[in-house]
């Protein structure tokens, strides 16, 4: 009889531990979802994003990388900017318009802003001016060869706004672009 009580006590402790772990997992998932809903991704959909790296366009790699963020807000920019995701890359890089549109989102939706781009905006000064109006750090994922004017501008933009900048170096042919972008989003969110 005493043996049964010990077994039942151990089973109850095991069940209790399992419940605690389950609750912890639920809380962790809830925090992840809440974090995603405060994330805004500004996506460069300009013509240069159609450039191929390792058999895949930068645009296609970007689209694959963002699939893990269904609750994020998306602003696509090329000639202009729009809420949502553009279906194909074309045109120029009107980053300033993307920042302007971002200011119309509720503050709760733009606690974490990440710009993913491969180049210089149409107007560096306008992009910086509009980014500063957000009054929140702008994080940057630069997709490019590194060491060029595009990367220099992105570093400057992140620094001025108090954000962080990282580069997915397209010269490194060993990487899978979409995996690198996804990894960098996770680090910055």
PDB file of C-alpha atoms in Angstrom:
ATOM      1  CA  UNK A   1       0.000   0.000   0.000  1.00  0.00           C
ATOM      2  CA  UNK A   2       2.845   2.347   0.874  1.00  0.00           C
ATOM      3  CA  UNK A   3       4.419   1.575  -2.498  1.00  0.00           C
ATOM      4  CA  UNK A   4       1.214   2.689  -4.293  1.00  0.00           C
ATOM      5  CA  UNK A   5       1.244   6.003  -2.422  1.00  0.00           C
ATOM      6  CA  UNK A   6       4.848   6.675  -3.404  1.00  0.00           C
ATOM      7  CA  UNK A   7       4.050   5.880  -7.020  1.00  0.00           C
ATOM      8  CA  UNK A   8       0.980   8.145  -6.956  1.00  0.00           C
ATOM      9  CA  UNK A   9       2.997  10.952  -5.362  1.00  0.00           C
ATOM     10  CA  UNK A  10       5.714  10.621  -8.021  1.00  0.00           C
ATOM     11  CA  UNK A  11       3.058  10.549 -10.755  1.00  0.00           C
ATOM     12  CA  UNK A  12       1.451  13.689  -9.325  1.00  0.00           C
ATOM     13  CA  UNK A  13       4.814  15.441  -9.189  1.00  0.00           C
ATOM     14  CA  UNK A  14       5.513  14.399 -12.775  1.00  0.00           C
ATOM     15  CA  UNK A  15       2.084  15.646 -13.875  1.00  0.00           C
ATOM     16  CA  UNK A  16       2.615  18.908 -11.996  1.00  0.00           C
ATOM     17  CA  UNK A  17       6.000  19.429 -13.670  1.00  0.00           C
ATOM     18  CA  UNK A  18       4.460  18.672 -17.066  1.00  0.00           C
ATOM     19  CA  UNK A  19       1.695  21.212 -16.474  1.00  0.00           C
ATOM     20  CA  UNK A  20       4.209  23.846 -15.390  1.00  0.00           C
ATOM     21  CA  UNK A  21       6.298  23.208 -18.493  1.00  0.00           C
ATOM     22  CA  UNK A  22       3.195  23.348 -20.681  1.00  0.00           C
ATOM     23  CA  UNK A  23       2.145  26.673 -19.167  1.00  0.00           C
ATOM     24  CA  UNK A  24       5.647  28.047 -19.626  1.00  0.00           C
ATOM     25  CA  UNK A  25       5.565  26.980 -23.294  1.00  0.00           C
ATOM     26  CA  UNK A  26       2.177  28.659 -23.772  1.00  0.00           C
ATOM     27  CA  UNK A  27       3.433  31.885 -22.191  1.00  0.00           C
ATOM     28  CA  UNK A  28       6.540  31.793 -24.381  1.00  0.00           C
ATOM     29  CA  UNK A  29       4.424  31.332 -27.536  1.00  0.00           C
ATOM     30  CA  UNK A  30       2.108  34.158 -26.451  1.00  0.00           C
ATOM     31  CA  UNK A  31       5.111  36.497 -26.042  1.00  0.00           C
ATOM     32  CA  UNK A  32       6.396  35.464 -29.491  1.00  0.00           C
ATOM     33  CA  UNK A  33       3.017  36.232 -31.100  1.00  0.00           C
ATOM     34  CA  UNK A  34       2.746  39.559 -29.271  1.00  0.00           C
ATOM     35  CA  UNK A  35       6.260  40.469 -30.403  1.00  0.00           C
ATOM     36  CA  UNK A  36       5.332  39.682 -34.003  1.00  0.00           C
ATOM     37  CA  UNK A  37       2.255  41.899 -33.825  1.00  0.00           C
ATOM     38  CA  UNK A  38       4.464  44.846 -32.802  1.00  0.00           C
ATOM     39  CA  UNK A  39       6.923  44.143 -35.639  1.00  0.00           C
ATOM     40  CA  UNK A  40       6.828  46.149 -38.868  1.00  0.00           C
ATOM     41  CA  UNK A  41       8.913  44.996 -41.817  1.00  0.00           C
ATOM     42  CA  UNK A  42       9.680  47.527 -44.558  1.00  0.00           C
ATOM     43  CA  UNK A  43      10.425  45.522 -47.687  1.00  0.00           C
ATOM     44  CA  UNK A  44      12.425  46.801 -50.643  1.00  0.00           C
ATOM     45  CA  UNK A  45      10.537  45.714 -53.758  1.00  0.00           C
ATOM     46  CA  UNK A  46      12.552  47.814 -56.205  1.00  0.00           C
ATOM     47  CA  UNK A  47      13.860  46.486 -59.498  1.00  0.00           C
ATOM     48  CA  UNK A  48      17.297  45.689 -58.082  1.00  0.00           C
ATOM     49  CA  UNK A  49      15.713  43.039 -55.824  1.00  0.00           C
ATOM     50  CA  UNK A  50      15.173  40.917 -58.956  1.00  0.00           C
ATOM     51  CA  UNK A  51      18.963  40.297 -59.104  1.00  0.00           C
ATOM     52  CA  UNK A  52      19.834  36.620 -58.724  1.00  0.00           C
ATOM     53  CA  UNK A  53      22.154  35.266 -56.044  1.00  0.00           C
ATOM     54  CA  UNK A  54      22.845  31.498 -56.078  1.00  0.00           C
ATOM     55  CA  UNK A  55      20.008  30.808 -58.512  1.00  0.00           C
ATOM     56  CA  UNK A  56      17.328  32.750 -56.631  1.00  0.00           C
ATOM     57  CA  UNK A  57      16.331  36.402 -56.807  1.00  0.00           C
ATOM     58  CA  UNK A  58      16.850  38.515 -53.713  1.00  0.00           C
ATOM     59  CA  UNK A  59      13.110  39.256 -53.820  1.00  0.00           C
ATOM     60  CA  UNK A  60      12.154  35.550 -53.793  1.00  0.00           C
ATOM     61  CA  UNK A  61      14.567  34.894 -50.926  1.00  0.00           C
ATOM     62  CA  UNK A  62      13.017  37.794 -49.005  1.00  0.00           C
ATOM     63  CA  UNK A  63       9.487  36.461 -49.586  1.00  0.00           C
ATOM     64  CA  UNK A  64      10.519  33.035 -48.256  1.00  0.00           C
ATOM     65  CA  UNK A  65      12.257  34.557 -45.227  1.00  0.00           C
ATOM     66  CA  UNK A  66       9.238  36.564 -44.071  1.00  0.00           C
ATOM     67  CA  UNK A  67       6.781  33.639 -44.141  1.00  0.00           C
ATOM     68  CA  UNK A  68       7.491  33.001 -40.451  1.00  0.00           C
ATOM     69  CA  UNK A  69       6.034  36.411 -39.546  1.00  0.00           C
ATOM     70  CA  UNK A  70       2.321  36.277 -40.409  1.00  0.00           C
ATOM     71  CA  UNK A  71       1.351  38.707 -37.631  1.00  0.00           C
ATOM     72  CA  UNK A  72       3.866  41.384 -38.589  1.00  0.00           C
ATOM     73  CA  UNK A  73       2.850  44.536 -40.440  1.00  0.00           C
ATOM     74  CA  UNK A  74       4.323  44.852 -43.919  1.00  0.00           C
ATOM     75  CA  UNK A  75       5.120  47.947 -45.927  1.00  0.00           C
ATOM     76  CA  UNK A  76       6.491  47.384 -49.416  1.00  0.00           C
ATOM     77  CA  UNK A  77       8.305  50.131 -51.260  1.00  0.00           C
ATOM     78  CA  UNK A  78       9.579  50.764 -54.748  1.00  0.00           C
ATOM     79  CA  UNK A  79       8.290  53.770 -56.793  1.00  0.00           C
ATOM     80  CA  UNK A  80       5.819  54.343 -53.946  1.00  0.00           C
ATOM     81  CA  UNK A  81       4.909  52.510 -50.744  1.00  0.00           C
ATOM     82  CA  UNK A  82       1.911  50.414 -49.758  1.00  0.00           C
ATOM     83  CA  UNK A  83       0.678  48.374 -46.837  1.00  0.00           C
ATOM     84  CA  UNK A  84       1.146  44.701 -47.585  1.00  0.00           C
ATOM     85  CA  UNK A  85       3.493  42.771 -49.811  1.00  0.00           C
ATOM     86  CA  UNK A  86       4.193  43.576 -53.448  1.00  0.00           C
ATOM     87  CA  UNK A  87       4.037  40.620 -55.797  1.00  0.00           C
ATOM     88  CA  UNK A  88       7.040  41.448 -57.980  1.00  0.00           C
ATOM     89  CA  UNK A  89      10.050  43.771 -57.825  1.00  0.00           C
ATOM     90  CA  UNK A  90      10.117  46.839 -60.093  1.00  0.00           C
ATOM     91  CA  UNK A  91      11.055  50.496 -60.094  1.00  0.00           C
ATOM     92  CA  UNK A  92      13.052  52.702 -57.773  1.00  0.00           C
ATOM     93  CA  UNK A  93      13.712  52.699 -54.020  1.00  0.00           C
ATOM     94  CA  UNK A  94      11.368  55.229 -52.390  1.00  0.00           C
ATOM     95  CA  UNK A  95      12.300  54.456 -48.797  1.00  0.00           C
ATOM     96  CA  UNK A  96      11.135  57.881 -47.555  1.00  0.00           C
ATOM     97  CA  UNK A  97       7.572  57.073 -48.630  1.00  0.00           C
ATOM     98  CA  UNK A  98       7.748  53.779 -46.712  1.00  0.00           C
ATOM     99  CA  UNK A  99       8.733  55.647 -43.541  1.00  0.00           C
ATOM    100  CA  UNK A 100       5.909  58.172 -44.132  1.00  0.00           C
ATOM    101  CA  UNK A 101       3.416  55.329 -44.414  1.00  0.00           C
ATOM    102  CA  UNK A 102       4.870  53.708 -41.303  1.00  0.00           C
ATOM    103  CA  UNK A 103       3.996  56.810 -39.257  1.00  0.00           C
ATOM    104  CA  UNK A 104       0.303  56.137 -40.004  1.00  0.00           C
ATOM    105  CA  UNK A 105       0.421  52.779 -38.227  1.00  0.00           C
ATOM    106  CA  UNK A 106      -0.582  52.662 -34.557  1.00  0.00           C
ATOM    107  CA  UNK A 107       2.462  53.011 -32.291  1.00  0.00           C
ATOM    108  CA  UNK A 108       1.828  49.494 -30.942  1.00  0.00           C
ATOM    109  CA  UNK A 109       2.378  48.094 -34.459  1.00  0.00           C
ATOM    110  CA  UNK A 110       5.737  49.794 -34.909  1.00  0.00           C
ATOM    111  CA  UNK A 111       7.644  49.095 -31.732  1.00  0.00           C
ATOM    112  CA  UNK A 112      10.203  47.154 -33.757  1.00  0.00           C
ATOM    113  CA  UNK A 113      10.949  48.313 -37.284  1.00  0.00           C
ATOM    114  CA  UNK A 114      13.196  46.402 -39.642  1.00  0.00           C
ATOM    115  CA  UNK A 115      14.041  47.660 -43.132  1.00  0.00           C
ATOM    116  CA  UNK A 116      15.220  44.979 -45.548  1.00  0.00           C
ATOM    117  CA  UNK A 117      16.848  46.487 -48.623  1.00  0.00           C
ATOM    118  CA  UNK A 118      19.631  46.006 -51.123  1.00  0.00           C
ATOM    119  CA  UNK A 119      20.544  49.543 -51.972  1.00  0.00           C
ATOM    120  CA  UNK A 120      20.461  53.260 -51.752  1.00  0.00           C
ATOM    121  CA  UNK A 121      17.119  55.065 -51.516  1.00  0.00           C
ATOM    122  CA  UNK A 122      16.034  57.619 -54.133  1.00  0.00           C
ATOM    123  CA  UNK A 123      16.838  60.353 -51.614  1.00  0.00           C
ATOM    124  CA  UNK A 124      19.098  59.665 -48.648  1.00  0.00           C
ATOM    125  CA  UNK A 125      18.205  62.936 -46.911  1.00  0.00           C
ATOM    126  CA  UNK A 126      14.436  62.401 -47.261  1.00  0.00           C
ATOM    127  CA  UNK A 127      14.723  58.811 -46.024  1.00  0.00           C
ATOM    128  CA  UNK A 128      16.642  59.950 -42.929  1.00  0.00           C
ATOM    129  CA  UNK A 129      14.229  62.828 -42.309  1.00  0.00           C
ATOM    130  CA  UNK A 130      11.179  60.547 -42.476  1.00  0.00           C
ATOM    131  CA  UNK A 131      12.838  57.801 -40.408  1.00  0.00           C
ATOM    132  CA  UNK A 132      13.571  60.278 -37.624  1.00  0.00           C
ATOM    133  CA  UNK A 133       9.862  61.202 -37.480  1.00  0.00           C
ATOM    134  CA  UNK A 134       9.133  57.657 -36.321  1.00  0.00           C
ATOM    135  CA  UNK A 135      10.932  58.395 -33.041  1.00  0.00           C
ATOM    136  CA  UNK A 136      11.873  54.739 -32.724  1.00  0.00           C
ATOM    137  CA  UNK A 137      15.024  52.806 -33.659  1.00  0.00           C
ATOM    138  CA  UNK A 138      15.136  51.622 -37.252  1.00  0.00           C
ATOM    139  CA  UNK A 139      16.912  48.286 -37.651  1.00  0.00           C
ATOM    140  CA  UNK A 140      18.378  47.413 -41.020  1.00  0.00           C
ATOM    141  CA  UNK A 141      19.133  44.217 -42.914  1.00  0.00           C
ATOM    142  CA  UNK A 142      21.240  45.164 -45.900  1.00  0.00           C
ATOM    143  CA  UNK A 143      21.366  42.597 -48.696  1.00  0.00           C
ATOM    144  CA  UNK A 144      24.451  43.282 -50.755  1.00  0.00           C
ATOM    145  CA  UNK A 145      28.147  42.774 -51.320  1.00  0.00           C
ATOM    146  CA  UNK A 146      29.215  44.865 -48.333  1.00  0.00           C
ATOM    147  CA  UNK A 147      31.675  47.720 -48.297  1.00  0.00           C
ATOM    148  CA  UNK A 148      29.649  49.748 -50.801  1.00  0.00           C
ATOM    149  CA  UNK A 149      27.651  52.996 -50.634  1.00  0.00           C
ATOM    150  CA  UNK A 150      24.411  51.117 -49.974  1.00  0.00           C
ATOM    151  CA  UNK A 151      25.815  49.478 -46.869  1.00  0.00           C
ATOM    152  CA  UNK A 152      27.382  52.766 -45.723  1.00  0.00           C
ATOM    153  CA  UNK A 153      24.013  54.522 -45.965  1.00  0.00           C
ATOM    154  CA  UNK A 154      22.213  51.719 -44.133  1.00  0.00           C
ATOM    155  CA  UNK A 155      24.741  51.837 -41.289  1.00  0.00           C
ATOM    156  CA  UNK A 156      24.292  55.609 -41.079  1.00  0.00           C
ATOM    157  CA  UNK A 157      20.476  55.308 -41.035  1.00  0.00           C
ATOM    158  CA  UNK A 158      20.533  52.704 -38.265  1.00  0.00           C
ATOM    159  CA  UNK A 159      23.027  54.740 -36.224  1.00  0.00           C
ATOM    160  CA  UNK A 160      21.091  58.015 -36.557  1.00  0.00           C
ATOM    161  CA  UNK A 161      17.830  56.388 -35.431  1.00  0.00           C
ATOM    162  CA  UNK A 162      19.408  54.304 -32.654  1.00  0.00           C
ATOM    163  CA  UNK A 163      18.847  51.031 -34.494  1.00  0.00           C
ATOM    164  CA  UNK A 164      21.144  48.196 -35.465  1.00  0.00           C
ATOM    165  CA  UNK A 165      22.389  47.238 -38.910  1.00  0.00           C
ATOM    166  CA  UNK A 166      23.493  43.920 -40.275  1.00  0.00           C
ATOM    167  CA  UNK A 167      24.589  42.806 -43.722  1.00  0.00           C
ATOM    168  CA  UNK A 168      23.638  39.655 -45.574  1.00  0.00           C
ATOM    169  CA  UNK A 169      26.698  39.544 -47.814  1.00  0.00           C
ATOM    170  CA  UNK A 170      25.800  38.420 -51.325  1.00  0.00           C
ATOM    171  CA  UNK A 171      29.477  37.823 -52.142  1.00  0.00           C
ATOM    172  CA  UNK A 172      29.444  34.821 -49.809  1.00  0.00           C
ATOM    173  CA  UNK A 173      28.209  32.155 -52.181  1.00  0.00           C
ATOM    174  CA  UNK A 174      28.040  29.539 -49.435  1.00  0.00           C
ATOM    175  CA  UNK A 175      24.960  31.063 -47.821  1.00  0.00           C
ATOM    176  CA  UNK A 176      21.324  30.480 -48.593  1.00  0.00           C
ATOM    177  CA  UNK A 177      19.994  34.002 -48.805  1.00  0.00           C
ATOM    178  CA  UNK A 178      16.532  33.331 -47.358  1.00  0.00           C
ATOM    179  CA  UNK A 179      18.015  31.518 -44.330  1.00  0.00           C
ATOM    180  CA  UNK A 180      20.426  34.380 -43.682  1.00  0.00           C
ATOM    181  CA  UNK A 181      17.644  36.975 -43.922  1.00  0.00           C
ATOM    182  CA  UNK A 182      15.443  34.915 -41.584  1.00  0.00           C
ATOM    183  CA  UNK A 183      18.309  34.565 -39.095  1.00  0.00           C
ATOM    184  CA  UNK A 184      18.947  38.316 -39.128  1.00  0.00           C
ATOM    185  CA  UNK A 185      15.251  39.139 -38.606  1.00  0.00           C
ATOM    186  CA  UNK A 186      15.233  36.913 -35.524  1.00  0.00           C
ATOM    187  CA  UNK A 187      18.308  38.701 -34.151  1.00  0.00           C
ATOM    188  CA  UNK A 188      16.823  42.155 -34.668  1.00  0.00           C
ATOM    189  CA  UNK A 189      13.207  41.602 -33.625  1.00  0.00           C
TER     190      UNK A 189
END
